[in-house]
GROMACS .gro file of C-alpha atoms in nm:
model
   77
    1MET     CA    1   0.000   0.000   0.000
    2ARG     CA    2   0.129   0.345  -0.084
    3THR     CA    3   0.043   0.688   0.045
    4LEU     CA    4  -0.105   0.927  -0.211
    5ARG     CA    5  -0.166   1.298  -0.159
    6TYR     CA    6  -0.415   1.505  -0.351
    7LYS     CA    7  -0.479   1.876  -0.348
    8ILE     CA    8  -0.839   1.975  -0.290
    9THR     CA    9  -1.046   2.289  -0.324
   10ILE     CA   10  -1.297   2.369  -0.051
   11ARG     CA   11  -1.574   2.603  -0.159
   12PRO     CA   12  -1.825   2.749   0.087
   13GLU     CA   13  -2.180   2.738  -0.051
   14THR     CA   14  -2.461   2.988   0.003
   15ASP     CA   15  -2.657   2.734   0.209
   16GLY     CA   16  -2.373   2.707   0.464
   17THR     CA   17  -2.234   2.375   0.340
   18TYR     CA   18  -1.889   2.315   0.191
   19THR     CA   19  -1.814   2.153  -0.143
   20VAL     CA   20  -1.483   1.973  -0.192
   21ILE     CA   21  -1.339   1.926  -0.541
   22VAL     CA   22  -1.037   1.706  -0.622
   23PRO     CA   23  -0.896   1.859  -0.944
   24SER     CA   24  -0.663   1.566  -1.022
   25LEU     CA   25  -0.952   1.319  -1.007
   26PRO     CA   26  -1.214   1.435  -1.261
   27GLY     CA   27  -1.565   1.408  -1.123
   28CYS     CA   28  -1.447   1.344  -0.767
   29LEU     CA   29  -1.634   1.587  -0.546
   30THR     CA   30  -1.835   1.580  -0.228
   31PHE     CA   31  -1.969   1.810   0.040
   32GLY     CA   32  -2.027   1.842   0.412
   33ASP     CA   33  -2.217   2.057   0.657
   34THR     CA   34  -1.889   2.167   0.819
   35ILE     CA   35  -1.533   2.192   0.691
   36GLU     CA   36  -1.436   1.897   0.909
   37GLU     CA   37  -1.720   1.685   0.771
   38ALA     CA   38  -1.636   1.793   0.415
   39LEU     CA   39  -1.273   1.685   0.465
   40GLU     CA   40  -1.383   1.349   0.604
   41MET     CA   41  -1.620   1.300   0.311
   42ALA     CA   42  -1.341   1.400   0.069
   43LYS     CA   43  -1.112   1.130   0.206
   44GLU     CA   44  -1.387   0.870   0.161
   45ALA     CA   45  -1.464   0.996  -0.192
   46ILE     CA   46  -1.097   0.982  -0.293
   47GLU     CA   47  -1.057   0.630  -0.154
   48ALA     CA   48  -1.371   0.511  -0.338
   49TYR     CA   49  -1.259   0.682  -0.660
   50ILE     CA   50  -0.917   0.513  -0.644
   51GLU     CA   51  -1.072   0.173  -0.562
   52SER     CA   52  -1.302   0.210  -0.863
   53LEU     CA   53  -1.011   0.291  -1.095
   54ALA     CA   54  -0.807  -0.002  -0.962
   55ALA     CA   55  -1.100  -0.243  -1.002
   56ARG     CA   56  -1.129  -0.141  -1.368
   57GLY     CA   57  -0.753  -0.163  -1.430
   58ILE     CA   58  -0.719   0.212  -1.487
   59ASP     CA   59  -0.399   0.387  -1.378
   60ILE     CA   60  -0.439   0.590  -1.061
   61PRO     CA   61  -0.352   0.956  -1.120
   62VAL     CA   62  -0.057   1.076  -0.915
   63GLU     CA   63   0.002   1.444  -0.859
   64GLU     CA   64   0.342   1.553  -0.980
   65ASP     CA   65   0.522   1.847  -0.830
   66GLN     CA   66   0.310   2.139  -0.935
   67ILE     CA   67   0.337   2.509  -0.899
   68GLU     CA   68   0.027   2.670  -0.759
   69ALA     CA   69  -0.056   3.035  -0.763
   70THR     CA   70  -0.348   3.265  -0.705
   71ILE     CA   71  -0.413   3.544  -0.951
   72THR     CA   72  -0.602   3.856  -0.845
   73VAL     CA   73  -0.776   4.058  -1.113
   74GLU     CA   74  -1.000   4.361  -1.110
   75ALA     CA   75  -1.323   4.350  -1.306
   76ASN     CA   76  -1.602   4.594  -1.368
   77ALA     CA   77  -1.880   4.347  -1.318
   0.00000   0.00000   0.00000
C-alpha cells in the first residue's frame, strides 16, 4: 500500500455547506455541513474513486510536483 496525496479545493456554498473538489480526479467531489465533515467525506470519496479505478484496471492519477498560484484581477462586473 502506498500513500497518495491530492490537493483539494474547498468552496463554501450559500446554504452554509462546503463543497470539496479534487482537481486531479475528474468528477471526484463531495460536500459536508462543516469543513471537518467535508474533509472526512473527501477522504472517503478519494478512496472510493481510487478503488473504482483499480478495479477497472485504470492507472491511478498521481500528482506531480506542481506550482500553484493565485491570480487577483479587477473586473467591472
